[in-house]
PDB file of C-alpha atoms in Angstrom:
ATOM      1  CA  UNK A   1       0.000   0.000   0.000  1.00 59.00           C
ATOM      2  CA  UNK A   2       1.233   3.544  -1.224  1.00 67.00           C
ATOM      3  CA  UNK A   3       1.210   5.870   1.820  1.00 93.00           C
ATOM      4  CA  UNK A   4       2.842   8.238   4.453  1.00 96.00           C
ATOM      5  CA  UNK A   5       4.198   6.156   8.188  1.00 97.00           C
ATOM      6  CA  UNK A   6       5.235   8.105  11.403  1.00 97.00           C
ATOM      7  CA  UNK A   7       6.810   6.431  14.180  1.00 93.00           C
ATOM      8  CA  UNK A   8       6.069   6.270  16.724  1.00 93.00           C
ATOM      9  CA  UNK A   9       2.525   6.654  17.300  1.00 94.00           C
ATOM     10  CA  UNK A  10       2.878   8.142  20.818  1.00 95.00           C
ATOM     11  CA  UNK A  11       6.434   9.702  22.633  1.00 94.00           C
ATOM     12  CA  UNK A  12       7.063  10.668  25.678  1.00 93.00           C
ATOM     13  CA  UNK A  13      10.259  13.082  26.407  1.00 90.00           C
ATOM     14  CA  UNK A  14      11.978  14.073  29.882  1.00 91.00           C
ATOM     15  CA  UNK A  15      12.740  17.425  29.734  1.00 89.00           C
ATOM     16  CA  UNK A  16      16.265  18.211  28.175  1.00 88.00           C
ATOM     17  CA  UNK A  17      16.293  15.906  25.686  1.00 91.00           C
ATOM     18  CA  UNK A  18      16.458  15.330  22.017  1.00 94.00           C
ATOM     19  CA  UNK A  19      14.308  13.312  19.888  1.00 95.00           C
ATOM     20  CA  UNK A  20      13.653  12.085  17.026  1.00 96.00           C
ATOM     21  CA  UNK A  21      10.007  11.413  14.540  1.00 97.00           C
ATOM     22  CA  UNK A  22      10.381   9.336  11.914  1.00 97.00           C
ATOM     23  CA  UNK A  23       8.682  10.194   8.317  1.00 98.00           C
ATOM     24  CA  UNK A  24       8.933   7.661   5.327  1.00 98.00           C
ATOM     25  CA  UNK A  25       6.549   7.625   2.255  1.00 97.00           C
ATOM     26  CA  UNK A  26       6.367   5.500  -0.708  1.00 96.00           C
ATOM     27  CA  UNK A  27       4.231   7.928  -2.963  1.00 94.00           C
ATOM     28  CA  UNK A  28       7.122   9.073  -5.102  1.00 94.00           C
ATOM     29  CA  UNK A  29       6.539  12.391  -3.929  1.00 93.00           C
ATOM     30  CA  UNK A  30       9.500  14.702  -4.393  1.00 92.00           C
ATOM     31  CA  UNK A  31       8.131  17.661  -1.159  1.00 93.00           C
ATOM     32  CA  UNK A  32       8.046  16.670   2.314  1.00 95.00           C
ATOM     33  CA  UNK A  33       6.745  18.718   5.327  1.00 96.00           C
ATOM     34  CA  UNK A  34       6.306  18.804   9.332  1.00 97.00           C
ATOM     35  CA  UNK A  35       3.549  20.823  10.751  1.00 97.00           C
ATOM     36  CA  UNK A  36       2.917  20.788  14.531  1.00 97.00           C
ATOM     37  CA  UNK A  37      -1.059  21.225  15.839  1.00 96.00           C
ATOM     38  CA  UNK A  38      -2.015  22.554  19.221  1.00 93.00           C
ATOM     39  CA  UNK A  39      -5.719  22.782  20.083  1.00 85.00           C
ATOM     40  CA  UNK A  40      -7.262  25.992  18.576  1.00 78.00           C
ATOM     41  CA  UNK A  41      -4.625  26.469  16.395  1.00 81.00           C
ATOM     42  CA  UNK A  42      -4.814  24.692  12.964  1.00 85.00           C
ATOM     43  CA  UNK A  43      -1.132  23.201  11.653  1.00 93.00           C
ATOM     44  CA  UNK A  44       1.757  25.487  11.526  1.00 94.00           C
ATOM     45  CA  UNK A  45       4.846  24.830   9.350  1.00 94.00           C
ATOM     46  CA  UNK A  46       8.120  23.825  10.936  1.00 97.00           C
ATOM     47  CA  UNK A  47      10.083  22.767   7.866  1.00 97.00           C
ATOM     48  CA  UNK A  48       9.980  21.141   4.350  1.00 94.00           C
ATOM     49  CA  UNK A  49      11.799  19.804   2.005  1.00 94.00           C
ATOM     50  CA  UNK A  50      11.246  20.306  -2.282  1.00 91.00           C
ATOM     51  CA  UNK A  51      14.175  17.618  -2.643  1.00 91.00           C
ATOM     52  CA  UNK A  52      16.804  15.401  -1.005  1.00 94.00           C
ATOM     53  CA  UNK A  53      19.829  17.471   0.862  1.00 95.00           C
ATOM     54  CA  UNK A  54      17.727  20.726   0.750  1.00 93.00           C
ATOM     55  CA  UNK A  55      15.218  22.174   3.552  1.00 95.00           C
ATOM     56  CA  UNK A  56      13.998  25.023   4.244  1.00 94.00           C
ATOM     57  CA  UNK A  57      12.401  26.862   7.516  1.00 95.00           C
ATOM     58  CA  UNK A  58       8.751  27.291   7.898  1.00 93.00           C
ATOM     59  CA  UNK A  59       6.953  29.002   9.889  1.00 92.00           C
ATOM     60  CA  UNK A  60       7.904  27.721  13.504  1.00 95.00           C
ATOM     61  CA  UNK A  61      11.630  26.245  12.981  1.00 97.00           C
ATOM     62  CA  UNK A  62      13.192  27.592  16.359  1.00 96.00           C
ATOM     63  CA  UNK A  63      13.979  24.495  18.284  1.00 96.00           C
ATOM     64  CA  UNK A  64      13.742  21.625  15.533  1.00 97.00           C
ATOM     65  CA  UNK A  65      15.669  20.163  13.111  1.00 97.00           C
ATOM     66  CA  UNK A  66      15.090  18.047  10.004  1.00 98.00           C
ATOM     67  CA  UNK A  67      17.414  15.954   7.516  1.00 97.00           C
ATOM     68  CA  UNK A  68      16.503  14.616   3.752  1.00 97.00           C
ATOM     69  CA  UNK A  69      18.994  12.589   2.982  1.00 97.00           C
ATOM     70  CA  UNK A  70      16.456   9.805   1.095  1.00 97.00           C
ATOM     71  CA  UNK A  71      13.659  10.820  -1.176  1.00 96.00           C
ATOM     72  CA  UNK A  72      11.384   8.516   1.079  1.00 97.00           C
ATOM     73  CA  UNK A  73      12.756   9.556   4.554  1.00 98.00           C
ATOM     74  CA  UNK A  74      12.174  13.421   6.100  1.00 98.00           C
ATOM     75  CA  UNK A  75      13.276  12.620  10.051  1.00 98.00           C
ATOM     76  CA  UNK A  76      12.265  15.507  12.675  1.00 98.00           C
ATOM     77  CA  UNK A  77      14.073  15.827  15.597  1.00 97.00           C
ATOM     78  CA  UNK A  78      13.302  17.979  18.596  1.00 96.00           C
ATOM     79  CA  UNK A  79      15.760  19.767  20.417  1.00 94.00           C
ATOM     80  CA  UNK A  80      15.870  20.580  24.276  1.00 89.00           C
ATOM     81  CA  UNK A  81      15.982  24.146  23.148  1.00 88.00           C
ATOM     82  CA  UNK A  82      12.291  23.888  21.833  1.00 89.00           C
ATOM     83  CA  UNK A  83      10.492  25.678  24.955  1.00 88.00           C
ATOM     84  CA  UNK A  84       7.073  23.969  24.684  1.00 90.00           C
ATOM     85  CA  UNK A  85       7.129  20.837  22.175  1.00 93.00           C
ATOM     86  CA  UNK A  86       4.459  18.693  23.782  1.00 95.00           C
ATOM     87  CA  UNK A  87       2.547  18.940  20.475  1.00 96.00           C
ATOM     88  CA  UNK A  88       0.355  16.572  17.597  1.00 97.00           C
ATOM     89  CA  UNK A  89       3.292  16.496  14.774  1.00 98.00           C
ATOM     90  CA  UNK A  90       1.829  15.470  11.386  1.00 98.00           C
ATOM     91  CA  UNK A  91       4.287  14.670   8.546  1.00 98.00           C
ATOM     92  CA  UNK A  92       2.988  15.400   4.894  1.00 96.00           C
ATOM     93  CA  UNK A  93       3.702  14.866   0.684  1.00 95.00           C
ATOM     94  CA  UNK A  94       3.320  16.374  -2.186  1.00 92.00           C
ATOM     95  CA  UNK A  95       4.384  15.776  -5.721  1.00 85.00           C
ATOM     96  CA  UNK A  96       4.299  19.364  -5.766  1.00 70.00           C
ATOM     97  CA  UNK A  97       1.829  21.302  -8.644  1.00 68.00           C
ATOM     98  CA  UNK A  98      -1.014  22.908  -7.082  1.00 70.00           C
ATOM     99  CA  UNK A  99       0.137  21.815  -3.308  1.00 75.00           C
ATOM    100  CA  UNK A 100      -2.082  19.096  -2.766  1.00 87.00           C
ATOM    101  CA  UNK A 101      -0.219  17.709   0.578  1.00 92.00           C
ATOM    102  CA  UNK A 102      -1.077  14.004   2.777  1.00 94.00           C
ATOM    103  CA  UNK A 103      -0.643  13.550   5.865  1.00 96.00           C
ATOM    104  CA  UNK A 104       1.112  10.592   7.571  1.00 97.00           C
ATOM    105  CA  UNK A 105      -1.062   9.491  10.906  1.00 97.00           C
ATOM    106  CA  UNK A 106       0.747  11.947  13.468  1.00 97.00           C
ATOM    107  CA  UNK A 107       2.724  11.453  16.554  1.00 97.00           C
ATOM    108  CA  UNK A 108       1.655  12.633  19.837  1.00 96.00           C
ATOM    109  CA  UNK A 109       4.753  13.828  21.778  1.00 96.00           C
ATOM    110  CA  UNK A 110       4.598  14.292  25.527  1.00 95.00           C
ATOM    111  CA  UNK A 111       6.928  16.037  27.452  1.00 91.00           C
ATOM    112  CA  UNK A 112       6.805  14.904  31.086  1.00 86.00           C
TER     113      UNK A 112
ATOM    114  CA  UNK B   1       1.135  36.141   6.791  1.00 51.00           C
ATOM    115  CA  UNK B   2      -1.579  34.980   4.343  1.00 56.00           C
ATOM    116  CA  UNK B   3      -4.733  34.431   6.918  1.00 86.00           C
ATOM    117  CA  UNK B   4      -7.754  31.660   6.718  1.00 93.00           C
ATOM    118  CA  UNK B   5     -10.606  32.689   9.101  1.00 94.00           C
ATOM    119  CA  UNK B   6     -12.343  29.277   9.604  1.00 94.00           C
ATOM    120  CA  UNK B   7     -15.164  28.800  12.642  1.00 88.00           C
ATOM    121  CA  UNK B   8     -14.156  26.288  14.917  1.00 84.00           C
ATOM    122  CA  UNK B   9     -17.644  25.385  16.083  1.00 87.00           C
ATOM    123  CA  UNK B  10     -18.330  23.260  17.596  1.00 93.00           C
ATOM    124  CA  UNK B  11     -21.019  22.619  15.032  1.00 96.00           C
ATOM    125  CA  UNK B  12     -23.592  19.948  16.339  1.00 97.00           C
ATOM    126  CA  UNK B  13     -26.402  18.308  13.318  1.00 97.00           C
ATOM    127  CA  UNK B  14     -29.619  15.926  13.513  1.00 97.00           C
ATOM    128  CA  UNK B  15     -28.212  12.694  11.681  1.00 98.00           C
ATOM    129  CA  UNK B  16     -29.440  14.038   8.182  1.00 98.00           C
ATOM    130  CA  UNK B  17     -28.934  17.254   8.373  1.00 98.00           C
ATOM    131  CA  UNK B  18     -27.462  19.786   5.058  1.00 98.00           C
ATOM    132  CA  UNK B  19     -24.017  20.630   6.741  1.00 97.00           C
ATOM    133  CA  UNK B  20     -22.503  23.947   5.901  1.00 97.00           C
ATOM    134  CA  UNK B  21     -18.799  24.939   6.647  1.00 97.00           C
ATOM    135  CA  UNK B  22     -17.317  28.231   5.454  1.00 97.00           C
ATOM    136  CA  UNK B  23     -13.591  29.428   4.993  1.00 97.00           C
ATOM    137  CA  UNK B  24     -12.600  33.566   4.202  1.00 96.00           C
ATOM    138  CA  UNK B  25      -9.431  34.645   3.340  1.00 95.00           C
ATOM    139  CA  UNK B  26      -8.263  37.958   2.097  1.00 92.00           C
ATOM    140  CA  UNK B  27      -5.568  37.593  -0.344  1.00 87.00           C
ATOM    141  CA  UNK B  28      -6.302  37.292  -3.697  1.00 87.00           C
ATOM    142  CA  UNK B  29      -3.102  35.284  -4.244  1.00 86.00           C
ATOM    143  CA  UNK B  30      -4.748  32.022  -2.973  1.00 88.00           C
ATOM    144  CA  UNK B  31      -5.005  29.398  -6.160  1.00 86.00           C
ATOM    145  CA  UNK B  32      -6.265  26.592  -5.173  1.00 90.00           C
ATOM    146  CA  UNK B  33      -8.575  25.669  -2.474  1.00 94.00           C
ATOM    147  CA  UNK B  34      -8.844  22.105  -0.212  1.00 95.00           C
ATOM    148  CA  UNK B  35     -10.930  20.680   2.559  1.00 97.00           C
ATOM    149  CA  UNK B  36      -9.316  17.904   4.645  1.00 97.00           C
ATOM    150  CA  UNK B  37     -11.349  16.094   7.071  1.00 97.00           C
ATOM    151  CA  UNK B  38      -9.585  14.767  10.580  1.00 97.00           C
ATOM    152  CA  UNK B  39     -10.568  12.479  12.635  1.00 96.00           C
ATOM    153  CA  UNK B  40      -9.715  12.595  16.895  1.00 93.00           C
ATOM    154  CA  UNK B  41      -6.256  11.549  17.254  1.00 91.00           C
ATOM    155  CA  UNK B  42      -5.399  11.150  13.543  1.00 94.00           C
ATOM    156  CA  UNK B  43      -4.266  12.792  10.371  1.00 96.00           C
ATOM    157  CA  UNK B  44      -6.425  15.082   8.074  1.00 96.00           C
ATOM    158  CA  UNK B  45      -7.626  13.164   4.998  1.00 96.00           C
ATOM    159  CA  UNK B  46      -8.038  15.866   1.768  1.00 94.00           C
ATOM    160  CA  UNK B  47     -11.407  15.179   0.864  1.00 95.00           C
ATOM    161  CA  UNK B  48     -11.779  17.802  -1.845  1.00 93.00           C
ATOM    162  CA  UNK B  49      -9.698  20.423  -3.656  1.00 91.00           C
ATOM    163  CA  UNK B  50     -10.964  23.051  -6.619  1.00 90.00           C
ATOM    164  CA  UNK B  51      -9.631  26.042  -8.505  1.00 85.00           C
ATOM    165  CA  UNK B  52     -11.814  27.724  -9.882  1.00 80.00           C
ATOM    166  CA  UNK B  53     -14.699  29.288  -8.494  1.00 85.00           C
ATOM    167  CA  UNK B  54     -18.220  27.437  -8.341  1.00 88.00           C
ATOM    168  CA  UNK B  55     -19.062  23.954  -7.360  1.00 91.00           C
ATOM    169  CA  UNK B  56     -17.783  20.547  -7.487  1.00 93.00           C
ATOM    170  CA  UNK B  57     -19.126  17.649  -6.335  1.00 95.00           C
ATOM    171  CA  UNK B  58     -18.353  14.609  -4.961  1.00 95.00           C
ATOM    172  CA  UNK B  59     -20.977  12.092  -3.906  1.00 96.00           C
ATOM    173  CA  UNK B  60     -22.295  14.092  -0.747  1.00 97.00           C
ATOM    174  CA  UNK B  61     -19.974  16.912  -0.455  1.00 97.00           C
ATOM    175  CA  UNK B  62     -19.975  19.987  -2.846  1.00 97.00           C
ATOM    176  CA  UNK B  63     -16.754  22.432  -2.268  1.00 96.00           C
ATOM    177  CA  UNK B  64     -17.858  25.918  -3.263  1.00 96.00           C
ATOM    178  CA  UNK B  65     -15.678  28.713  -4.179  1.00 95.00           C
ATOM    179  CA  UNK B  66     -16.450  32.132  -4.887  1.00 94.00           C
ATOM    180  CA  UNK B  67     -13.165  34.267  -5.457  1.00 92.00           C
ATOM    181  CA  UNK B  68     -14.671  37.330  -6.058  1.00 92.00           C
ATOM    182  CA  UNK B  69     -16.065  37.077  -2.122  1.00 93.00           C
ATOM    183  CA  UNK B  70     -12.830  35.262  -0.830  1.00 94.00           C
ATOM    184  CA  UNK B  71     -15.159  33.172   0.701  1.00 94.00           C
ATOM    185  CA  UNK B  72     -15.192  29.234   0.334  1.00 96.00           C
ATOM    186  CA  UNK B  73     -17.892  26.159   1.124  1.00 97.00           C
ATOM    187  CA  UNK B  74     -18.183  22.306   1.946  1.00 97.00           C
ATOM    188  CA  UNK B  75     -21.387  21.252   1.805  1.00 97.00           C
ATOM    189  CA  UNK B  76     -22.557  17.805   3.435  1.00 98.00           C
ATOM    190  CA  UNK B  77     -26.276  16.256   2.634  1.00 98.00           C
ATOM    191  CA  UNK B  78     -27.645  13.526   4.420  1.00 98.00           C
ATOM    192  CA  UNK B  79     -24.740  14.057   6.821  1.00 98.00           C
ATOM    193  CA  UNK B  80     -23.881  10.923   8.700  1.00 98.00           C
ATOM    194  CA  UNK B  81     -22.648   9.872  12.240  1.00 97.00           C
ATOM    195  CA  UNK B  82     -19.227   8.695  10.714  1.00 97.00           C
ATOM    196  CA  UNK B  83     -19.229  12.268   9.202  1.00 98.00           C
ATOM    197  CA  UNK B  84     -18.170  13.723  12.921  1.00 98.00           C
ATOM    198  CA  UNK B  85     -14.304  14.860  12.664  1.00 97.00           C
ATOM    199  CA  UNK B  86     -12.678  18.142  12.281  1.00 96.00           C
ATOM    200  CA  UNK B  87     -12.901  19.930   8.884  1.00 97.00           C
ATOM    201  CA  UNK B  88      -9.741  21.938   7.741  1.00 96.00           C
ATOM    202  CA  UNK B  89     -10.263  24.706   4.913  1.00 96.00           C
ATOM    203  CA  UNK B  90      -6.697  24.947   3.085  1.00 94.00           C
ATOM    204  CA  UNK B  91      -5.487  27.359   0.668  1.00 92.00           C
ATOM    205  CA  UNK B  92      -2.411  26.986  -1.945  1.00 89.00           C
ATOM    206  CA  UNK B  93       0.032  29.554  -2.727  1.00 81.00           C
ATOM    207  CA  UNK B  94       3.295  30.045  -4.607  1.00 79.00           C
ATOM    208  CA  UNK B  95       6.216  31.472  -3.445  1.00 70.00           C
ATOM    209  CA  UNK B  96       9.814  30.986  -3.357  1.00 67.00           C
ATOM    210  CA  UNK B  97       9.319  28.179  -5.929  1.00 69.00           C
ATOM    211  CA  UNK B  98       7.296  25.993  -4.138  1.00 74.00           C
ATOM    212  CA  UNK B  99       3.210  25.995  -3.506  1.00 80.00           C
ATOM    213  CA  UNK B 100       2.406  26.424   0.365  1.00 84.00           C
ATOM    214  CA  UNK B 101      -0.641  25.230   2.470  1.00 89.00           C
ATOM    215  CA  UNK B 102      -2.082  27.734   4.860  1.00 91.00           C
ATOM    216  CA  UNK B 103      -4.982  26.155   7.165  1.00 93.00           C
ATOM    217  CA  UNK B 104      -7.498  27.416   8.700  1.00 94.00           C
ATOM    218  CA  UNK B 105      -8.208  26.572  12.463  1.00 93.00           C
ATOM    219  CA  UNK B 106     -10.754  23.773  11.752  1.00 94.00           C
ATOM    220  CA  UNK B 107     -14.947  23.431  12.052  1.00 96.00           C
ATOM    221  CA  UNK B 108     -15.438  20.403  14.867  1.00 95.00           C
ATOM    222  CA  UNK B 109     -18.530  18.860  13.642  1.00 97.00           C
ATOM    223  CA  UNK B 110     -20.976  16.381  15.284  1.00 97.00           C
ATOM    224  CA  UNK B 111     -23.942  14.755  13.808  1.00 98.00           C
ATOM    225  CA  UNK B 112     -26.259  12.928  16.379  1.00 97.00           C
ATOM    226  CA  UNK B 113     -27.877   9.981  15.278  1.00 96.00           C
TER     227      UNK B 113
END
């Protein structure tokens, strides 16, 4: 089946830590994107990616980082220096054109 | 900052019911124009996406644009239980080579059976 995975579902972070969400898709798609949803707030853009070994900031970068190193594969980490990052993070696709994007399933970090 | 004004309900419906959700936006550089539906806990599903203004339909849902108003639609007939979830408005635009997504906050709707 042709589609969008993040891993893992759920994450839970101690405070001061690093970690990593994993992204793959098998659509072919050449864009790649992280958004982050809080309640009341729709998504907001934290990165993306039009092609492999070039990203660019979105919206809300301070605090994450991102790699594209595969076509398939646009890992997210988050960074101790990211103040609040207990968050929904959705991963998303897009062959590009008009900027029809899909999402991957989302990963619910926690940070206790 | 391009800027969606979406309601965010929550919206509650008879099982039944004509649904109406409504998007504005005020810059004209918007080109293309998507609804994604989310369920609780999951990722948004694009359900429909048009350029032009007017209608297009899919089975129960129409998306209506009107461009000239800024101002965009999803209409739901005979709305169904299953049809409860979040509805995202989401608007295209090119810059910097690329096409961007700018949401809108999101309609919660119910529909009681």
């Amino acid at each position: 089946d042709g589609g969008i995975t993040q891993s893992p579902k759920y994450l839970f972070r101690k405070e001061g830590q690093n970690v990593t969400l994993s992204c793959e898709q098998n659509l072919n798609h050449d864009a790649m994107y992280w958004y982050r949803q809080d309640p009341g707030q729709g998504l907001r853009l934290i990165y993306y990616s039009q092609i492999v070994n070039d990203f660019q900031k979105g919206d809300i970068a301070e605090g994450y980082s991102v790699s594209r190193e595969k076509k398939e594969s646009f890992p997210l980490t988050v960074t101790s220096a990211q103040k609040n990052p207990t968050a929904f993070y959705l991963c998303a696709s897009s062959m590009g054109g008009p900027g029809l994007q899909f999402f991957g399933p989302g990963t619910r970090l926690t940070v206790l | 900052q391009k800027e969606v004004e979406q309601d965010p309900g929550p919206l509650s419906v008879p099982e039944g019911a004509i649904v109406s959700l409504n998007c504005t936006y005020s810059n004209s550089a918007f080109q293309y124009f998507m609804w994604y539906r989310q369920y609780s806990r999951k990722g948004p599903e694009l359900l429909m996406y048009t350029y032009s203004s007017g209608n297009k339909e899919d089975g129960r849902f129409t998306a209506q644009v009107d461009k000239s108003s800024k101002y965009i639609s999803l209409f739901i007939r005979d709305s169904q239980p299953s049809d409860s979830a979040t509805y995202l408005c989401a608007m295209s635009w090119s810059g910097a080579g690329s096409y961007q997504l700018t949401f809108g906050k999101g309609t919660k709707l119910s529909v009681i059976p």
